Amino acid sequence: MPRQAEETGFGSLRIFSGEPQDDNFANLKNLVKVKEMRPSSRPFEFSTGPAIALPKTYEVNGVSKELKRLLEETHTVALFVLKDGAVRFEDYASTGGRKTQWISMSVAKSFTSALVGIALAEGRIGSLEDPIDKYVPKLSRSAYDGVRIKDVLQMSSGARWYEDYSDPKSDIFRLRVAWERGGSLDDFVASLPREKPPGTVCKYDSADTQALGMLLVSVTGKSIGDYMQEKLCEPLGMESSSYWLIDDRGRELAFGGLLMTARDFAKLGELYRNGGVWSGKQVVPAHYVAASTRADAPHLAPGKPIIADHTLPLGYGYQWWLPEGDRGEFTGIGVYNQFVYVDPSRGVVIVKLSANPAYGTTADEETNLDFHNVCALRAISGQLD
């Protein structure tokens, strides 16, 4: 059964401990403080196409693996597949369901990035070349002093950071403490020192995304949730309520606190698959979508971005991961195996929501299965060729 809200919130769930989280993740909006975003006044429902069968296997580094086993091992609660905007596969298991708002973890970063692109198009941000502290003075004299917004989008701020989910002393746990125990996410981000020259090393850093959240609040004069309600939830026709986790001061967890249904998560993937256009309207600038989904510098190329002390054969854009190869794929990835995967060459968008109980118990791929999942989603996309 899910833990009760009065048991001290997210920390009481003991994430990355190996304990099953299926019930908790499905009920998180009732366990911690959240800000609700309402369904659209014009809900959009995807059309339905011919159903497909999933492939039996996928391949990782030349080795064939069983897809069914991966889906079971990672406690997959939702698998939703679109081809050219039509539903071709939809399955829910365990505590999932079409109306279940699941925690996206770091897939939320891709939504935060989209909102930055919209603010740029509206002239609220002059240029991605501008230093972020031009708009957020609180970040002056921190790691972000003079750092380009573009470098923050590309996880290349140079801030000192170590994101290892298997190490309770790593910075990601310090960030969680700042969120939960009456602290301030803004204060925490503003306290970070610099380690590397900006724009030279891509080091996965959830605080970079939280800094982008501070940027959005500063330039829009609205909360992240209110801005997303207006700029994404309403125009994309979100069918269900969505929720942002918030700290004690009401600030949203821009780096990983977004709860939505699988169908509504898919709408961001479909928006980006179509170059930022939804129902004939340019919601996110086409040039921003294109820049978001390519690695434009050597330190962003597949195999270069650093997560804690290891790398994966993935590159990085503006808060999107980029699988190696020439198909132009990109994906949002969250811990516990959350994915919004896009393969524009095949017209495919796939959402996978999961609760892999072993995630974060070590830093190893064989436990966390991030790249295994990417390979599995590529195999599913291949079924739709």
mmCIF file of C-alpha atoms in Angstrom:
data_model
loop_
_atom_site.group_PDB
_atom_site.id
_atom_site.type_symbol
_atom_site.label_atom_id
_atom_site.label_comp_id
_atom_site.label_asym_id
_atom_site.label_seq_id
_atom_site.Cartn_x
_atom_site.Cartn_y
_atom_site.Cartn_z
ATOM 1 C CA MET A 1 0.000 0.000 0.000
ATOM 2 C CA PRO A 2 1.212 3.577 -0.588
ATOM 3 C CA ARG A 3 2.652 5.328 2.434
ATOM 4 C CA GLN A 4 0.539 8.022 4.062
ATOM 5 C CA ALA A 5 1.309 11.674 3.347
ATOM 6 C CA GLU A 6 2.008 12.477 7.006
ATOM 7 C CA GLU A 7 4.967 10.096 7.041
ATOM 8 C CA THR A 8 7.223 12.981 5.892
ATOM 9 C CA GLY A 9 6.759 12.902 2.144
ATOM 10 C CA PHE A 10 9.135 11.767 -0.569
ATOM 11 C CA GLY A 11 11.981 10.928 1.795
ATOM 12 C CA SER A 12 9.840 8.338 3.539
ATOM 13 C CA LEU A 13 9.568 6.361 0.284
ATOM 14 C CA ARG A 14 13.253 5.360 0.553
ATOM 15 C CA ILE A 15 13.893 5.606 -3.165
ATOM 16 C CA PHE A 16 17.046 3.939 -4.559
ATOM 17 C CA SER A 17 16.886 1.450 -1.670
ATOM 18 C CA GLY A 18 15.608 -1.517 -3.687
ATOM 19 C CA GLU A 19 12.123 -1.275 -2.209
ATOM 20 C CA PRO A 20 9.219 -1.549 -4.698
ATOM 21 C CA GLN A 21 7.746 1.852 -5.541
ATOM 22 C CA ASP A 22 4.877 0.957 -7.885
ATOM 23 C CA ASP A 23 2.090 2.004 -5.516
ATOM 24 C CA ASN A 24 3.911 5.106 -4.323
ATOM 25 C CA PHE A 25 4.695 6.437 -7.788
ATOM 26 C CA ALA A 26 1.076 5.939 -8.862
ATOM 27 C CA ASN A 27 -0.182 7.878 -5.830
ATOM 28 C CA LEU A 28 2.555 10.480 -5.418
ATOM 29 C CA LYS A 29 0.194 13.432 -5.846
ATOM 30 C CA ASN A 30 -1.424 12.341 -2.582
ATOM 31 C CA LEU A 31 1.842 11.847 -0.692
ATOM 32 C CA VAL A 32 3.736 15.103 -1.221
ATOM 33 C CA LYS A 33 3.032 18.777 -1.880
ATOM 34 C CA VAL A 34 2.022 19.447 -5.476
ATOM 35 C CA LYS A 35 0.701 22.170 -7.736
ATOM 36 C CA GLU A 36 -2.125 21.074 -10.014
ATOM 37 C CA MET A 37 -2.391 21.968 -13.690
ATOM 38 C CA ARG A 38 -5.885 21.527 -15.027
ATOM 39 C CA PRO A 39 -6.898 19.536 -18.115
ATOM 40 C CA SER A 40 -7.224 21.547 -21.300
ATOM 41 C CA SER A 41 -10.549 23.176 -22.103
ATOM 42 C CA ARG A 42 -10.206 21.368 -25.462
ATOM 43 C CA PRO A 43 -8.892 17.870 -24.614
ATOM 44 C CA PHE A 44 -7.139 16.134 -27.496
ATOM 45 C CA GLU A 45 -7.484 12.385 -27.974
ATOM 46 C CA PHE A 46 -5.168 10.513 -30.335
ATOM 47 C CA SER A 47 -6.716 8.525 -33.162
ATOM 48 C CA THR A 48 -6.241 4.751 -33.264
ATOM 49 C CA GLY A 49 -4.433 2.804 -35.972
ATOM 50 C CA PRO A 50 -3.847 -0.924 -36.515
ATOM 51 C CA ALA A 51 -2.434 -2.569 -33.406
ATOM 52 C CA ILE A 52 1.100 -3.945 -33.554
ATOM 53 C CA ALA A 53 2.743 -6.826 -31.730
ATOM 54 C CA LEU A 54 5.863 -5.991 -29.789
ATOM 55 C CA PRO A 55 9.149 -7.516 -30.967
ATOM 56 C CA LYS A 56 10.246 -10.496 -28.911
ATOM 57 C CA THR A 57 13.848 -9.296 -28.640
ATOM 58 C CA TYR A 58 16.054 -6.230 -28.772
ATOM 59 C CA GLU A 59 19.806 -5.950 -29.184
ATOM 60 C CA VAL A 60 22.373 -4.358 -26.869
ATOM 61 C CA ASN A 61 25.933 -4.149 -28.159
ATOM 62 C CA GLY A 62 25.319 -7.097 -30.472
ATOM 63 C CA VAL A 63 23.704 -9.281 -27.810
ATOM 64 C CA SER A 64 20.053 -10.296 -28.149
ATOM 65 C CA LYS A 65 17.843 -9.699 -25.095
ATOM 66 C CA GLU A 66 14.256 -10.683 -24.340
ATOM 67 C CA LEU A 67 11.916 -7.668 -24.381
ATOM 68 C CA LYS A 68 9.273 -9.258 -22.163
ATOM 69 C CA ARG A 69 11.852 -9.858 -19.455
ATOM 70 C CA LEU A 70 13.032 -6.227 -19.565
ATOM 71 C CA LEU A 71 9.471 -4.933 -19.265
ATOM 72 C CA GLU A 72 8.873 -7.194 -16.272
ATOM 73 C CA GLU A 73 12.218 -6.494 -14.560
ATOM 74 C CA THR A 74 11.715 -2.753 -14.795
ATOM 75 C CA HIS A 75 8.122 -2.947 -13.509
ATOM 76 C CA THR A 76 6.735 -1.273 -16.614
ATOM 77 C CA VAL A 77 3.338 0.195 -15.753
ATOM 78 C CA ALA A 78 2.640 1.956 -19.058
ATOM 79 C CA LEU A 79 3.812 1.434 -22.637
ATOM 80 C CA PHE A 80 2.251 3.750 -25.201
ATOM 81 C CA VAL A 81 3.254 3.801 -28.882
ATOM 82 C CA LEU A 82 2.280 6.339 -31.550
ATOM 83 C CA LYS A 83 2.961 6.129 -35.288
ATOM 84 C CA ASP A 84 2.236 9.309 -37.255
ATOM 85 C CA GLY A 85 0.046 10.475 -34.390
ATOM 86 C CA ALA A 86 -2.099 7.325 -34.169
ATOM 87 C CA VAL A 87 -2.075 4.863 -31.270
ATOM 88 C CA ARG A 88 -0.590 1.541 -32.342
ATOM 89 C CA PHE A 89 0.083 -0.031 -28.932
ATOM 90 C CA GLU A 90 -1.160 0.797 -25.447
ATOM 91 C CA ASP A 91 -0.742 -1.368 -22.380
ATOM 92 C CA TYR A 92 -0.924 -0.772 -18.648
ATOM 93 C CA ALA A 93 0.106 -3.096 -15.869
ATOM 94 C CA SER A 94 0.334 -3.232 -12.099
ATOM 95 C CA THR A 95 -0.599 0.206 -10.710
ATOM 96 C CA GLY A 96 -0.699 1.890 -14.109
ATOM 97 C CA GLY A 97 -3.729 2.929 -16.110
ATOM 98 C CA ARG A 98 -4.845 5.451 -18.677
ATOM 99 C CA LYS A 99 -5.797 7.966 -15.951
ATOM 100 C CA THR A 100 -2.775 7.375 -13.687
ATOM 101 C CA GLN A 101 -0.487 10.387 -13.242
ATOM 102 C CA TRP A 102 2.976 8.855 -12.968
ATOM 103 C CA ILE A 103 6.145 10.591 -11.818
ATOM 104 C CA SER A 104 8.357 11.386 -14.821
ATOM 105 C CA MET A 105 11.530 12.033 -12.832
ATOM 106 C CA SER A 106 14.020 13.671 -15.230
ATOM 107 C CA VAL A 107 11.729 13.521 -18.257
ATOM 108 C CA ALA A 108 10.437 16.726 -16.651
ATOM 109 C CA LYS A 109 13.667 18.373 -17.792
ATOM 110 C CA SER A 110 12.505 18.183 -21.409
ATOM 111 C CA PHE A 111 9.268 19.991 -20.504
ATOM 112 C CA THR A 112 11.259 22.686 -18.698
ATOM 113 C CA SER A 113 13.387 23.086 -21.823
ATOM 114 C CA ALA A 114 10.271 23.474 -23.996
ATOM 115 C CA LEU A 115 9.051 26.267 -21.736
ATOM 116 C CA VAL A 116 12.408 28.037 -22.090
ATOM 117 C CA GLY A 117 12.016 27.827 -25.862
ATOM 118 C CA ILE A 118 8.547 29.370 -25.651
ATOM 119 C CA ALA A 119 9.802 32.180 -23.404
ATOM 120 C CA LEU A 120 12.572 32.814 -25.937
ATOM 121 C CA ALA A 121 10.031 33.059 -28.782
ATOM 122 C CA GLU A 122 7.949 35.521 -26.761
ATOM 123 C CA GLY A 123 10.951 37.808 -26.308
ATOM 124 C CA ARG A 124 11.027 37.259 -22.555
ATOM 125 C CA ILE A 125 14.571 35.948 -23.042
ATOM 126 C CA GLY A 126 16.669 38.009 -25.430
ATOM 127 C CA SER A 127 19.104 35.282 -26.474
ATOM 128 C CA LEU A 128 20.398 31.929 -25.313
ATOM 129 C CA GLU A 129 23.823 33.563 -25.478
ATOM 130 C CA ASP A 130 22.838 35.822 -22.586
ATOM 131 C CA PRO A 131 24.205 34.926 -19.132
ATOM 132 C CA ILE A 132 21.516 33.380 -16.987
ATOM 133 C CA ASP A 133 22.244 35.738 -14.076
ATOM 134 C CA LYS A 134 21.228 38.677 -16.300
ATOM 135 C CA TYR A 135 17.666 37.483 -15.660
ATOM 136 C CA VAL A 136 18.213 35.797 -12.278
ATOM 137 C CA PRO A 137 20.409 38.090 -10.160
ATOM 138 C CA LYS A 138 20.236 35.588 -7.304
ATOM 139 C CA LEU A 139 22.614 33.401 -9.358
ATOM 140 C CA SER A 140 25.330 36.066 -9.491
ATOM 141 C CA ARG A 141 28.441 35.110 -7.513
ATOM 142 C CA SER A 142 27.473 31.441 -7.835
ATOM 143 C CA ALA A 143 28.567 28.749 -10.303
ATOM 144 C CA TYR A 144 26.127 30.338 -12.773
ATOM 145 C CA ASP A 145 27.656 33.823 -12.718
ATOM 146 C CA GLY A 146 28.177 34.806 -16.378
ATOM 147 C CA VAL A 147 27.186 31.372 -17.727
ATOM 148 C CA ARG A 148 25.241 31.321 -21.005
ATOM 149 C CA ILE A 149 21.670 30.042 -20.866
ATOM 150 C CA LYS A 150 22.668 27.711 -23.696
ATOM 151 C CA ASP A 151 25.372 26.107 -21.549
ATOM 152 C CA VAL A 152 22.867 25.537 -18.749
ATOM 153 C CA LEU A 153 20.440 23.930 -21.219
ATOM 154 C CA GLN A 154 23.245 21.623 -22.368
ATOM 155 C CA MET A 155 24.260 20.555 -18.838
ATOM 156 C CA SER A 156 27.567 22.323 -19.382
ATOM 157 C CA SER A 157 27.388 25.070 -16.753
ATOM 158 C CA GLY A 158 30.643 24.025 -15.076
ATOM 159 C CA ALA A 159 28.978 23.851 -11.647
ATOM 160 C CA ARG A 160 30.486 21.407 -9.192
ATOM 161 C CA TRP A 161 28.114 18.469 -9.106
ATOM 162 C CA TYR A 162 28.059 14.700 -8.606
ATOM 163 C CA GLU A 163 24.789 12.877 -9.364
ATOM 164 C CA ASP A 164 25.101 9.291 -8.147
ATOM 165 C CA TYR A 165 21.825 7.738 -6.994
ATOM 166 C CA SER A 166 23.642 4.900 -5.213
ATOM 167 C CA ASP A 167 25.615 7.327 -3.001
ATOM 168 C CA PRO A 168 23.539 9.021 -0.271
ATOM 169 C CA LYS A 169 26.254 11.692 0.058
ATOM 170 C CA SER A 170 26.012 12.784 -3.583
ATOM 171 C CA ASP A 171 24.634 16.163 -4.592
ATOM 172 C CA ILE A 172 21.290 14.859 -5.796
ATOM 173 C CA PHE A 173 20.462 13.804 -2.234
ATOM 174 C CA ARG A 174 21.551 17.228 -0.939
ATOM 175 C CA LEU A 175 19.170 18.765 -3.448
ATOM 176 C CA ARG A 176 16.365 16.545 -2.173
ATOM 177 C CA VAL A 177 17.026 17.597 1.418
ATOM 178 C CA ALA A 178 16.830 21.261 0.348
ATOM 179 C CA TRP A 179 13.460 20.533 -1.213
ATOM 180 C CA GLU A 180 11.897 18.532 1.597
ATOM 181 C CA ARG A 181 13.052 19.898 4.920
ATOM 182 C CA GLY A 182 11.682 23.403 4.836
ATOM 183 C CA GLY A 183 14.494 24.597 2.609
ATOM 184 C CA SER A 184 14.552 26.417 -0.692
ATOM 185 C CA LEU A 185 15.541 24.951 -4.046
ATOM 186 C CA ASP A 186 16.464 28.455 -5.245
ATOM 187 C CA ASP A 187 18.813 29.008 -2.300
ATOM 188 C CA PHE A 188 20.456 25.644 -2.855
ATOM 189 C CA VAL A 189 21.139 26.257 -6.550
ATOM 190 C CA ALA A 190 22.505 29.726 -5.804
ATOM 191 C CA SER A 191 25.004 28.214 -3.337
ATOM 192 C CA LEU A 192 26.792 25.957 -5.845
ATOM 193 C CA PRO A 193 30.460 26.673 -6.661
ATOM 194 C CA ARG A 194 32.099 26.389 -10.074
ATOM 195 C CA GLU A 195 34.308 23.440 -10.981
ATOM 196 C CA LYS A 196 34.914 23.646 -14.762
ATOM 197 C CA PRO A 197 34.892 26.405 -17.383
ATOM 198 C CA PRO A 198 31.363 26.705 -18.777
ATOM 199 C CA GLY A 199 30.712 25.111 -22.150
ATOM 200 C CA THR A 200 33.579 22.608 -21.962
ATOM 201 C CA VAL A 201 32.220 19.514 -20.173
ATOM 202 C CA CYS A 202 28.714 18.027 -20.243
ATOM 203 C CA LYS A 203 28.142 16.781 -16.712
ATOM 204 C CA TYR A 204 24.630 15.648 -15.893
ATOM 205 C CA ASP A 205 23.441 18.085 -13.241
ATOM 206 C CA SER A 206 19.845 18.370 -12.037
ATOM 207 C CA ALA A 207 20.671 21.727 -10.460
ATOM 208 C CA ASP A 208 21.215 23.122 -13.974
ATOM 209 C CA THR A 209 17.579 22.381 -14.770
ATOM 210 C CA GLN A 210 16.449 23.907 -11.495
ATOM 211 C CA ALA A 211 18.363 27.051 -12.519
ATOM 212 C CA LEU A 212 16.330 27.047 -15.744
ATOM 213 C CA GLY A 213 13.204 26.881 -13.602
ATOM 214 C CA MET A 214 14.387 29.982 -11.754
ATOM 215 C CA LEU A 215 14.919 31.638 -15.133
ATOM 216 C CA LEU A 216 11.345 30.874 -16.211
ATOM 217 C CA VAL A 217 9.858 32.303 -13.033
ATOM 218 C CA SER A 218 11.967 35.448 -13.360
ATOM 219 C CA VAL A 219 11.189 36.225 -17.004
ATOM 220 C CA THR A 220 7.496 35.259 -16.973
ATOM 221 C CA GLY A 221 6.476 36.520 -13.557
ATOM 222 C CA LYS A 222 4.560 33.269 -13.157
ATOM 223 C CA SER A 223 5.143 29.950 -11.472
ATOM 224 C CA ILE A 224 6.433 27.152 -13.697
ATOM 225 C CA GLY A 225 3.115 25.359 -13.324
ATOM 226 C CA ASP A 226 1.045 28.400 -14.290
ATOM 227 C CA TYR A 227 3.222 29.055 -17.335
ATOM 228 C CA MET A 228 3.002 25.405 -18.378
ATOM 229 C CA GLN A 229 -0.775 25.465 -17.912
ATOM 230 C CA GLU A 230 -1.026 28.299 -20.412
ATOM 231 C CA LYS A 231 1.693 27.346 -22.898
ATOM 232 C CA LEU A 232 1.585 23.520 -22.988
ATOM 233 C CA CYS A 233 -1.341 21.985 -21.093
ATOM 234 C CA GLU A 234 -3.978 24.123 -22.773
ATOM 235 C CA PRO A 235 -2.768 24.179 -26.404
ATOM 236 C CA LEU A 236 -1.686 20.504 -26.440
ATOM 237 C CA GLY A 237 -5.073 19.377 -25.183
ATOM 238 C CA MET A 238 -3.952 17.614 -22.010
ATOM 239 C CA GLU A 239 -6.770 15.216 -21.117
ATOM 240 C CA SER A 240 -6.083 14.866 -17.389
ATOM 241 C CA SER A 241 -4.830 17.004 -14.555
ATOM 242 C CA SER A 242 -1.040 17.205 -14.263
ATOM 243 C CA TYR A 243 0.992 17.970 -11.163
ATOM 244 C CA TRP A 244 4.339 19.540 -10.286
ATOM 245 C CA LEU A 245 5.997 18.579 -6.998
ATOM 246 C CA ILE A 246 6.852 21.732 -5.039
ATOM 247 C CA ASP A 247 9.105 22.723 -2.146
ATOM 248 C CA ASP A 248 7.854 24.403 1.039
ATOM 249 C CA ARG A 249 7.989 27.789 -0.673
ATOM 250 C CA GLY A 250 5.901 26.649 -3.604
ATOM 251 C CA ARG A 251 8.735 26.303 -6.119
ATOM 252 C CA GLU A 252 8.288 23.462 -8.618
ATOM 253 C CA LEU A 253 10.919 20.741 -9.024
ATOM 254 C CA ALA A 254 11.866 21.732 -12.565
ATOM 255 C CA PHE A 255 14.445 18.931 -12.688
ATOM 256 C CA GLY A 256 12.142 16.003 -12.029
ATOM 257 C CA GLY A 257 8.815 16.682 -10.373
ATOM 258 C CA LEU A 258 6.218 16.413 -13.140
ATOM 259 C CA LEU A 259 3.334 13.924 -12.923
ATOM 260 C CA MET A 260 1.190 13.178 -15.989
ATOM 261 C CA THR A 261 -0.584 10.323 -17.728
ATOM 262 C CA ALA A 262 1.237 8.367 -20.428
ATOM 263 C CA ARG A 263 -1.007 9.852 -23.123
ATOM 264 C CA ASP A 264 -0.309 13.401 -21.997
ATOM 265 C CA PHE A 265 3.452 12.770 -21.747
ATOM 266 C CA ALA A 266 3.292 11.572 -25.350
ATOM 267 C CA LYS A 267 2.026 14.961 -26.475
ATOM 268 C CA LEU A 268 5.387 16.602 -25.829
ATOM 269 C CA GLY A 269 7.076 13.910 -27.922
ATOM 270 C CA GLU A 270 4.533 14.378 -30.704
ATOM 271 C CA LEU A 271 4.968 18.164 -30.535
ATOM 272 C CA TYR A 272 8.732 17.829 -30.976
ATOM 273 C CA ARG A 273 8.363 15.142 -33.655
ATOM 274 C CA ASN A 274 6.475 17.745 -35.649
ATOM 275 C CA GLY A 275 9.061 20.485 -35.185
ATOM 276 C CA GLY A 276 7.167 22.296 -32.439
ATOM 277 C CA VAL A 277 3.876 22.452 -34.359
ATOM 278 C CA TRP A 278 0.574 21.311 -32.823
ATOM 279 C CA SER A 279 -2.709 21.435 -34.744
ATOM 280 C CA GLY A 280 -1.201 23.854 -37.227
ATOM 281 C CA LYS A 281 0.162 26.242 -34.599
ATOM 282 C CA GLN A 282 3.856 26.793 -33.841
ATOM 283 C CA VAL A 283 3.958 26.195 -30.076
ATOM 284 C CA VAL A 284 7.754 25.844 -29.673
ATOM 285 C CA PRO A 285 9.992 27.541 -32.275
ATOM 286 C CA ALA A 286 11.156 25.149 -35.003
ATOM 287 C CA HIS A 287 14.745 26.377 -34.726
ATOM 288 C CA TYR A 288 14.693 25.743 -30.990
ATOM 289 C CA VAL A 289 13.372 22.195 -31.427
ATOM 290 C CA ALA A 290 16.089 21.505 -34.016
ATOM 291 C CA ALA A 291 18.822 22.880 -31.757
ATOM 292 C CA SER A 292 17.414 21.006 -28.764
ATOM 293 C CA THR A 293 17.749 17.647 -30.466
ATOM 294 C CA ARG A 294 21.307 17.754 -31.791
ATOM 295 C CA ALA A 295 24.760 17.777 -30.226
ATOM 296 C CA ASP A 296 26.475 20.880 -31.585
ATOM 297 C CA ALA A 297 29.831 20.571 -29.813
ATOM 298 C CA PRO A 298 32.320 17.732 -29.224
ATOM 299 C CA HIS A 299 31.677 17.563 -25.478
ATOM 300 C CA LEU A 300 27.986 16.821 -26.208
ATOM 301 C CA ALA A 301 28.556 13.927 -28.625
ATOM 302 C CA PRO A 302 27.455 10.375 -27.736
ATOM 303 C CA GLY A 303 29.731 8.902 -25.089
ATOM 304 C CA LYS A 304 30.905 12.299 -23.821
ATOM 305 C CA PRO A 305 28.235 13.417 -21.312
ATOM 306 C CA ILE A 306 29.200 12.319 -17.800
ATOM 307 C CA ILE A 307 26.721 10.902 -15.282
ATOM 308 C CA ALA A 308 28.436 10.639 -11.897
ATOM 309 C CA ASP A 309 31.595 8.728 -12.913
ATOM 310 C CA HIS A 310 30.424 6.977 -16.092
ATOM 311 C CA THR A 311 29.111 7.635 -19.583
ATOM 312 C CA LEU A 312 26.573 6.058 -21.941
ATOM 313 C CA PRO A 313 26.579 5.977 -25.763
ATOM 314 C CA LEU A 314 24.219 8.950 -25.755
ATOM 315 C CA GLY A 315 24.743 12.600 -26.608
ATOM 316 C CA TYR A 316 22.995 15.629 -25.157
ATOM 317 C CA GLY A 317 20.989 18.571 -26.480
ATOM 318 C CA TYR A 318 18.773 21.062 -24.672
ATOM 319 C CA GLN A 319 17.645 18.692 -21.898
ATOM 320 C CA TRP A 320 17.149 15.796 -24.334
ATOM 321 C CA TRP A 321 19.331 12.687 -24.672
ATOM 322 C CA LEU A 322 20.520 11.771 -28.171
ATOM 323 C CA PRO A 323 21.115 8.113 -29.132
ATOM 324 C CA GLU A 324 24.081 7.587 -31.407
ATOM 325 C CA GLY A 325 23.429 6.990 -35.101
ATOM 326 C CA ASP A 326 21.965 8.924 -37.992
ATOM 327 C CA ARG A 327 18.217 8.480 -37.415
ATOM 328 C CA GLY A 328 17.813 11.741 -35.508
ATOM 329 C CA GLU A 329 16.261 10.093 -32.446
ATOM 330 C CA PHE A 330 16.002 11.853 -29.119
ATOM 331 C CA THR A 331 14.575 10.912 -25.745
ATOM 332 C CA GLY A 332 13.758 12.228 -22.328
ATOM 333 C CA ILE A 333 15.023 9.843 -19.648
ATOM 334 C CA GLY A 334 14.134 9.670 -15.966
ATOM 335 C CA VAL A 335 15.386 7.466 -13.162
ATOM 336 C CA TYR A 336 13.494 4.246 -12.540
ATOM 337 C CA ASN A 337 13.233 3.981 -16.364
ATOM 338 C CA GLN A 338 10.843 6.729 -17.476
ATOM 339 C CA PHE A 339 11.033 7.583 -21.194
ATOM 340 C CA VAL A 340 9.538 9.835 -23.838
ATOM 341 C CA TYR A 341 11.323 8.547 -26.950
ATOM 342 C CA VAL A 342 11.001 10.099 -30.411
ATOM 343 C CA ASP A 343 12.111 8.639 -33.754
ATOM 344 C CA PRO A 344 11.134 11.284 -36.335
ATOM 345 C CA SER A 345 12.450 9.186 -39.238
ATOM 346 C CA ARG A 346 9.731 6.622 -38.548
ATOM 347 C CA GLY A 347 7.093 8.987 -37.194
ATOM 348 C CA VAL A 348 7.224 7.221 -33.832
ATOM 349 C CA VAL A 349 6.746 8.429 -30.257
ATOM 350 C CA ILE A 350 6.921 5.973 -27.339
ATOM 351 C CA VAL A 351 6.229 6.571 -23.657
ATOM 352 C CA LYS A 352 7.473 4.032 -21.115
ATOM 353 C CA LEU A 353 6.696 4.546 -17.428
ATOM 354 C CA SER A 354 8.337 2.225 -14.936
ATOM 355 C CA ALA A 355 9.346 1.520 -11.346
ATOM 356 C CA ASN A 356 12.541 -0.538 -11.736
ATOM 357 C CA PRO A 357 13.129 -1.501 -8.066
ATOM 358 C CA ALA A 358 16.866 -2.056 -8.561
ATOM 359 C CA TYR A 359 17.433 1.421 -9.989
ATOM 360 C CA GLY A 360 20.069 3.409 -8.135
ATOM 361 C CA THR A 361 21.100 0.551 -5.865
ATOM 362 C CA THR A 362 24.335 0.626 -7.872
ATOM 363 C CA ALA A 363 25.658 2.965 -10.558
ATOM 364 C CA ASP A 364 25.887 0.114 -13.092
ATOM 365 C CA GLU A 365 24.000 -0.166 -16.371
ATOM 366 C CA GLU A 366 23.125 -3.788 -15.601
ATOM 367 C CA THR A 367 21.128 -2.494 -12.635
ATOM 368 C CA ASN A 368 19.778 0.778 -13.987
ATOM 369 C CA LEU A 369 19.162 -0.439 -17.562
ATOM 370 C CA ASP A 370 18.953 3.039 -19.103
ATOM 371 C CA PHE A 371 20.707 2.064 -22.331
ATOM 372 C CA HIS A 372 18.938 -1.310 -22.417
ATOM 373 C CA ASN A 373 15.645 0.563 -22.453
ATOM 374 C CA VAL A 374 16.801 2.874 -25.243
ATOM 375 C CA CYS A 375 17.723 -0.184 -27.310
ATOM 376 C CA ALA A 376 14.340 -1.755 -26.544
ATOM 377 C CA LEU A 377 12.459 1.350 -27.629
ATOM 378 C CA ARG A 378 14.484 1.454 -30.836
ATOM 379 C CA ALA A 379 13.444 -2.135 -31.513
ATOM 380 C CA ILE A 380 9.786 -1.290 -30.948
ATOM 381 C CA SER A 381 10.125 1.671 -33.306
ATOM 382 C CA GLY A 382 11.642 -0.669 -35.876
ATOM 383 C CA GLN A 383 8.442 -2.729 -35.824
ATOM 384 C CA LEU A 384 6.693 0.275 -37.356
ATOM 385 C CA ASP A 385 9.026 0.724 -40.328
#
